[in-house]
């Protein structure tokens, strides 16, 4: 009787479930137990899946954050590298400037030192060269020898300004001009040919067929003051030392 009753009850429950679906489970005997477990599982699964998703989201966010930080770090590193490179270039520029300034300073120091030295030795500075006017008289050759010993040479008058400087001296002096090698072919002591000349009237004339092979300023009161004289004459002379001249090293031979 009990078995029959249970079978009937089971059939009724199945029919009821078919008719009312899941909602019926909450009102019926055995199914009431099943429907109490399944929602818990679902919730558990839902929580587990949600937790998993949250973990994945966390991982994704972490990766994204790290990538973003790495990108920022790289950008910052690039900026630092560029700044360092700019800094290096500026340092190199500054070092080059310091080197140039040091060279200029040394050059100026040398000029000042030269200027002091030559001024004390009685030299006069004019337009980039130092000039020395002797107080004594010598032959043209010995005059030149004196200049060479002083690291200079006899005056070369190759500009209008130098001729004006010479005119202002108002003295008869030897200049660095000679035609000793070829008569009539006048050359300066540095070997350069005579181009612009300031010969006095009727000069050079090898006066009365004498050997006048050396230039002087016999007619110093005139603008055109040059004369040719015998090289053995005793006259004052003018030495010229150009800037950066290396003639200090020259070793001339004295006239016997
Ligand atoms: O002493 C030689 C010198 O003599 C004369 O000058 C005073 C000649 N000048 C004239 O004849 C115009 C120079 O040419 C000569 O060198
Ligand atoms: Ca003459």
CSV table of C-alpha atoms and ligand atoms in Angstrom, one decimal:
chain,number,residue,atom,x,y,z
A,1,UNK,CA,0.0,0.0,0.0
A,2,UNK,CA,2.8,2.3,0.9
A,3,UNK,CA,4.7,1.5,-2.3
A,4,UNK,CA,1.7,2.2,-4.4
A,5,UNK,CA,1.2,5.5,-2.5
A,6,UNK,CA,4.9,6.5,-3.1
A,7,UNK,CA,4.6,5.7,-6.9
A,8,UNK,CA,1.5,7.8,-7.1
A,9,UNK,CA,3.1,10.6,-5.3
A,10,UNK,CA,6.2,10.4,-7.6
A,11,UNK,CA,4.0,10.5,-10.7
A,12,UNK,CA,2.0,13.4,-9.3
A,13,UNK,CA,5.3,15.3,-8.7
A,14,UNK,CA,6.5,14.6,-12.3
A,15,UNK,CA,3.2,15.8,-13.8
A,16,UNK,CA,3.3,18.8,-11.5
A,17,UNK,CA,6.9,19.6,-12.6
A,18,UNK,CA,6.0,19.2,-16.2
A,19,UNK,CA,3.0,21.5,-15.7
A,20,UNK,CA,4.8,24.3,-13.6
A,21,UNK,CA,8.5,23.9,-14.3
A,22,UNK,CA,11.2,24.8,-11.8
A,23,UNK,CA,8.8,26.8,-9.6
A,24,UNK,CA,7.0,23.6,-8.7
A,25,UNK,CA,10.2,22.3,-7.2
A,26,UNK,CA,10.0,24.6,-4.3
A,27,UNK,CA,6.6,23.3,-3.3
A,28,UNK,CA,7.1,19.6,-3.6
A,29,UNK,CA,8.6,17.0,-1.2
A,30,UNK,CA,11.8,15.4,-2.7
A,31,UNK,CA,12.4,18.1,-5.3
A,32,UNK,CA,12.3,20.7,-2.6
A,33,UNK,CA,15.8,19.2,-1.5
A,34,UNK,CA,17.2,19.4,-5.1
A,35,UNK,CA,16.1,23.0,-5.7
A,36,UNK,CA,17.7,24.1,-2.4
A,37,UNK,CA,21.2,22.8,-3.6
A,38,UNK,CA,21.2,24.0,-7.2
A,39,UNK,CA,20.8,27.8,-6.6
A,40,UNK,CA,23.7,27.6,-4.1
A,41,UNK,CA,25.9,25.9,-6.7
A,42,UNK,CA,25.0,28.5,-9.3
A,43,UNK,CA,25.8,31.2,-6.9
A,44,UNK,CA,29.0,29.5,-6.0
A,45,UNK,CA,29.8,29.2,-9.7
A,46,UNK,CA,28.8,32.7,-10.3
A,47,UNK,CA,31.0,33.9,-7.5
A,48,UNK,CA,33.9,31.7,-8.7
A,49,UNK,CA,33.5,32.8,-12.3
A,50,UNK,CA,33.2,36.5,-11.2
A,51,UNK,CA,36.3,36.0,-9.0
A,52,UNK,CA,38.1,34.5,-11.9
A,53,UNK,CA,37.0,37.3,-14.2
A,54,UNK,CA,38.1,39.8,-11.6
A,55,UNK,CA,41.5,38.1,-11.4
A,56,UNK,CA,41.8,38.2,-15.2
A,57,UNK,CA,40.7,41.9,-15.1
A,58,UNK,CA,43.3,42.5,-12.4
A,59,UNK,CA,46.0,40.7,-14.4
A,60,UNK,CA,45.0,42.7,-17.5
A,61,UNK,CA,45.0,45.9,-15.6
A,62,UNK,CA,48.4,45.1,-14.1
A,63,UNK,CA,49.8,44.3,-17.5
A,64,UNK,CA,48.2,47.5,-19.0
A,65,UNK,CA,49.6,49.5,-16.0
A,66,UNK,CA,53.1,48.0,-16.4
A,67,UNK,CA,53.0,48.6,-20.2
A,68,UNK,CA,51.9,52.2,-19.6
A,69,UNK,CA,54.6,52.7,-16.9
A,70,UNK,CA,57.2,51.1,-19.1
A,71,UNK,CA,56.2,53.3,-22.0
A,72,UNK,CA,56.4,56.4,-19.7
A,73,UNK,CA,59.7,55.1,-18.4
A,74,UNK,CA,61.0,54.7,-22.0
A,75,UNK,CA,59.8,58.2,-23.0
A,76,UNK,CA,61.4,59.6,-19.9
A,77,UNK,CA,64.6,57.7,-20.6
A,78,UNK,CA,64.6,59.0,-24.2
A,79,UNK,CA,64.2,62.6,-22.9
A,80,UNK,CA,67.0,62.0,-20.4
A,81,UNK,CA,69.2,60.5,-23.2
A,82,UNK,CA,68.4,63.5,-25.5
A,83,UNK,CA,69.2,66.0,-22.7
A,84,UNK,CA,72.4,64.2,-22.0
A,85,UNK,CA,73.3,64.2,-25.7
A,86,UNK,CA,72.4,68.0,-25.9
A,87,UNK,CA,74.4,68.4,-22.7
A,88,UNK,CA,77.4,66.6,-24.3
A,89,UNK,CA,77.2,68.7,-27.4
A,90,UNK,CA,77.0,71.9,-25.4
A,91,UNK,CA,80.0,70.7,-23.3
A,92,UNK,CA,81.9,70.0,-26.5
A,93,UNK,CA,80.9,73.5,-27.9
A,94,UNK,CA,82.0,75.0,-24.6
A,95,UNK,CA,85.3,73.1,-24.6
A,96,UNK,CA,85.9,74.3,-28.2
A,97,UNK,CA,85.1,77.9,-27.1
A,98,UNK,CA,87.4,77.7,-24.1
A,99,UNK,CA,90.1,76.3,-26.3
A,100,UNK,CA,89.6,79.2,-28.9
A,101,UNK,CA,89.5,81.7,-26.1
A,102,UNK,CA,92.6,80.3,-24.5
A,103,UNK,CA,94.4,80.5,-27.8
A,104,UNK,CA,93.2,84.1,-28.3
A,105,UNK,CA,94.3,85.0,-24.7
A,106,UNK,CA,97.7,83.4,-25.2
A,107,UNK,CA,98.1,85.3,-28.5
A,108,UNK,CA,97.1,88.6,-26.9
A,109,UNK,CA,99.5,87.9,-24.0
A,110,UNK,CA,102.3,87.3,-26.5
A,111,UNK,CA,101.4,90.4,-28.4
A,112,UNK,CA,101.4,92.4,-25.2
A,113,UNK,CA,104.7,90.9,-24.2
A,114,UNK,CA,106.1,91.6,-27.7
A,115,UNK,CA,104.8,95.1,-27.5
A,116,UNK,CA,106.4,95.7,-24.1
A,117,UNK,CA,109.7,94.2,-25.2
A,118,UNK,CA,110.0,96.1,-28.5
A,119,UNK,CA,108.8,99.4,-26.9
A,120,UNK,CA,111.5,99.0,-24.3
A,121,UNK,CA,114.1,98.4,-27.0
A,122,UNK,CA,113.2,101.6,-28.8
A,123,UNK,CA,110.9,100.2,-31.4
A,124,UNK,CA,107.8,102.0,-32.7
A,125,UNK,CA,104.6,100.2,-33.6
A,126,UNK,CA,102.8,101.2,-36.8
A,127,UNK,CA,100.1,99.4,-38.8
A,128,UNK,CA,100.9,95.8,-37.7
A,129,UNK,CA,104.7,96.2,-37.7
A,130,UNK,CA,107.5,97.4,-35.3
A,131,UNK,CA,110.1,99.8,-36.6
A,132,UNK,CA,113.5,100.6,-35.2
A,133,UNK,CA,115.4,103.7,-36.3
A,134,UNK,CA,119.1,103.6,-35.5
A,135,UNK,CA,121.0,106.4,-33.8
A,136,UNK,CA,124.3,105.4,-35.4
A,137,UNK,CA,125.5,105.0,-39.0
A,138,UNK,CA,126.6,101.9,-40.8
A,139,UNK,CA,127.1,100.5,-44.4
A,140,UNK,CA,124.0,99.1,-46.0
A,141,UNK,CA,125.2,95.5,-45.5
A,142,UNK,CA,126.0,96.1,-41.8
A,143,UNK,CA,122.8,97.9,-41.3
A,144,UNK,CA,120.9,94.9,-42.6
A,145,UNK,CA,123.0,92.6,-40.4
A,146,UNK,CA,122.0,94.7,-37.4
A,147,UNK,CA,118.3,94.3,-38.3
A,148,UNK,CA,118.6,90.6,-38.8
A,149,UNK,CA,120.2,90.3,-35.4
A,150,UNK,CA,117.2,92.0,-34.0
A,151,UNK,CA,114.9,89.5,-35.6
A,152,UNK,CA,113.9,92.0,-38.3
A,153,UNK,CA,115.1,93.3,-41.7
A,154,UNK,CA,115.6,96.6,-43.4
A,155,UNK,CA,112.4,98.5,-44.1
A,156,UNK,CA,110.4,97.4,-47.2
A,157,UNK,CA,108.3,100.2,-48.5
A,158,UNK,CA,105.6,98.4,-50.3
A,159,UNK,CA,102.6,100.5,-49.3
A,160,UNK,CA,101.7,104.2,-49.5
A,161,UNK,CA,101.2,104.2,-45.7
A,162,UNK,CA,104.8,102.9,-45.1
A,163,UNK,CA,106.1,105.7,-47.5
A,164,UNK,CA,104.2,108.2,-45.4
A,165,UNK,CA,105.6,106.7,-42.2
A,166,UNK,CA,109.1,107.0,-43.7
A,167,UNK,CA,108.4,110.6,-44.8
A,168,UNK,CA,107.4,111.5,-41.2
A,169,UNK,CA,110.8,110.3,-39.9
A,170,UNK,CA,112.4,113.2,-41.8
A,171,UNK,CA,115.8,111.5,-41.8
A,172,UNK,CA,118.2,110.1,-44.4
A,173,UNK,CA,118.3,106.4,-43.8
A,174,UNK,CA,118.9,103.1,-45.6
A,175,UNK,CA,115.9,101.2,-46.8
A,176,UNK,CA,115.8,97.5,-47.8
A,177,UNK,CA,116.2,98.1,-51.6
A,178,UNK,CA,119.1,97.1,-53.8
A,179,UNK,CA,120.1,96.3,-57.4
A,180,UNK,CA,123.4,94.6,-56.5
A,181,UNK,CA,122.4,91.4,-58.2
A,182,UNK,CA,121.4,92.8,-61.6
A,183,UNK,CA,122.1,96.5,-62.3
A,184,UNK,CA,118.9,98.4,-62.8
A,185,UNK,CA,116.7,95.6,-61.4
A,186,UNK,CA,115.7,96.8,-58.0
A,187,UNK,CA,114.6,94.2,-55.4
A,188,UNK,CA,113.5,94.3,-51.8
A,189,UNK,CA,115.4,92.4,-49.1
A,190,UNK,CA,112.7,89.7,-49.0
A,191,UNK,CA,113.4,89.1,-52.7
A,192,UNK,CA,110.2,90.7,-53.9
A,193,UNK,CA,110.5,93.0,-57.0
A,194,UNK,CA,110.0,96.8,-56.8
A,195,UNK,CA,106.5,97.6,-58.0
A,196,UNK,CA,105.4,101.1,-56.7
A,197,UNK,CA,108.4,103.4,-56.3
A,198,UNK,CA,109.1,106.8,-54.7
A,199,UNK,CA,112.3,107.8,-56.4
A,200,UNK,CA,113.3,111.5,-56.2
A,201,UNK,CA,113.5,113.4,-59.5
A,202,UNK,CA,116.2,111.9,-61.8
A,203,UNK,CA,116.8,109.0,-59.4
A,204,UNK,CA,118.1,106.3,-59.5
A,205,UNK,CA,121.1,107.6,-61.5
A,206,UNK,CA,124.3,105.7,-60.4
A,207,UNK,CA,125.6,109.3,-60.0
A,208,UNK,CA,128.6,110.1,-62.2
A,209,UNK,CA,128.9,106.4,-63.2
A,210,UNK,CA,129.5,105.4,-59.6
A,211,UNK,CA,128.2,102.1,-58.3
A,212,UNK,CA,125.0,103.2,-56.5
A,213,UNK,CA,123.3,99.9,-55.7
A,214,UNK,CA,121.6,100.6,-52.4
A,215,UNK,CA,118.4,102.7,-51.6
A,216,UNK,CA,118.2,105.5,-49.1
A,217,UNK,CA,116.0,108.5,-48.4
A,218,UNK,CA,118.5,111.3,-49.2
A,219,UNK,CA,115.7,113.6,-50.3
A,220,UNK,CA,113.6,113.0,-47.2
A,221,UNK,CA,111.9,116.4,-47.3
A,222,UNK,CA,110.2,115.4,-50.5
A,223,UNK,CA,107.2,113.0,-50.8
A,224,UNK,CA,109.3,111.1,-53.4
A,225,UNK,CA,112.4,110.8,-51.4
A,226,UNK,CA,114.4,107.8,-52.6
A,227,UNK,CA,117.9,107.9,-54.0
A,228,UNK,CA,120.5,105.3,-55.0
A,229,UNK,CA,123.8,105.6,-53.1
A,230,UNK,CA,127.0,103.6,-52.9
A,231,UNK,CA,126.3,100.7,-50.4
A,232,UNK,CA,129.5,101.6,-48.5
A,233,UNK,CA,128.2,104.9,-47.4
A,234,UNK,CA,127.6,105.2,-43.7
A,235,UNK,CA,124.0,106.0,-42.9
A,236,UNK,CA,121.4,105.4,-40.2
A,237,UNK,CA,118.9,102.7,-41.1
A,238,UNK,CA,115.4,101.5,-40.2
A,239,UNK,CA,114.5,97.9,-39.3
A,240,UNK,CA,111.1,96.5,-39.8
A,241,UNK,CA,109.7,93.6,-37.8
A,242,UNK,CA,106.5,92.2,-39.1
A,243,UNK,CA,103.9,90.5,-36.9
A,244,UNK,CA,104.6,86.8,-36.5
A,245,UNK,CA,108.0,87.2,-38.2
A,246,UNK,CA,110.3,84.3,-37.8
A,247,UNK,CA,113.4,86.2,-38.9
A,248,UNK,CA,114.7,86.0,-35.3
A,249,UNK,CA,116.1,82.6,-36.4
A,250,UNK,CA,118.1,84.0,-39.3
A,251,UNK,CA,121.8,84.0,-39.0
A,252,UNK,CA,123.3,86.7,-41.3
A,253,UNK,CA,127.0,87.1,-42.1
A,254,UNK,CA,128.7,90.4,-41.2
A,255,UNK,CA,130.3,92.4,-43.9
A,256,UNK,CA,134.1,92.3,-43.7
B,1,LIG,O1,126.1,111.5,-53.0
B,1,LIG,C1,125.7,110.9,-54.2
B,1,LIG,C2,124.4,111.6,-54.6
B,1,LIG,O2,124.8,112.9,-55.1
B,1,LIG,C3,123.7,113.7,-55.6
B,1,LIG,O3,122.9,114.1,-54.5
B,1,LIG,C4,123.5,115.2,-53.8
B,1,LIG,C5,122.9,113.0,-56.7
B,1,LIG,N1,121.8,113.8,-57.0
B,1,LIG,C6,121.7,114.5,-58.1
B,1,LIG,O4,122.6,114.6,-58.8
B,1,LIG,C7,120.4,115.2,-58.3
B,1,LIG,C8,122.5,111.6,-56.2
B,1,LIG,O5,121.9,110.9,-57.2
B,1,LIG,C9,123.7,110.9,-55.7
B,1,LIG,O6,123.4,109.6,-55.2
B,2,LIG,CA1,121.8,108.5,-56.9
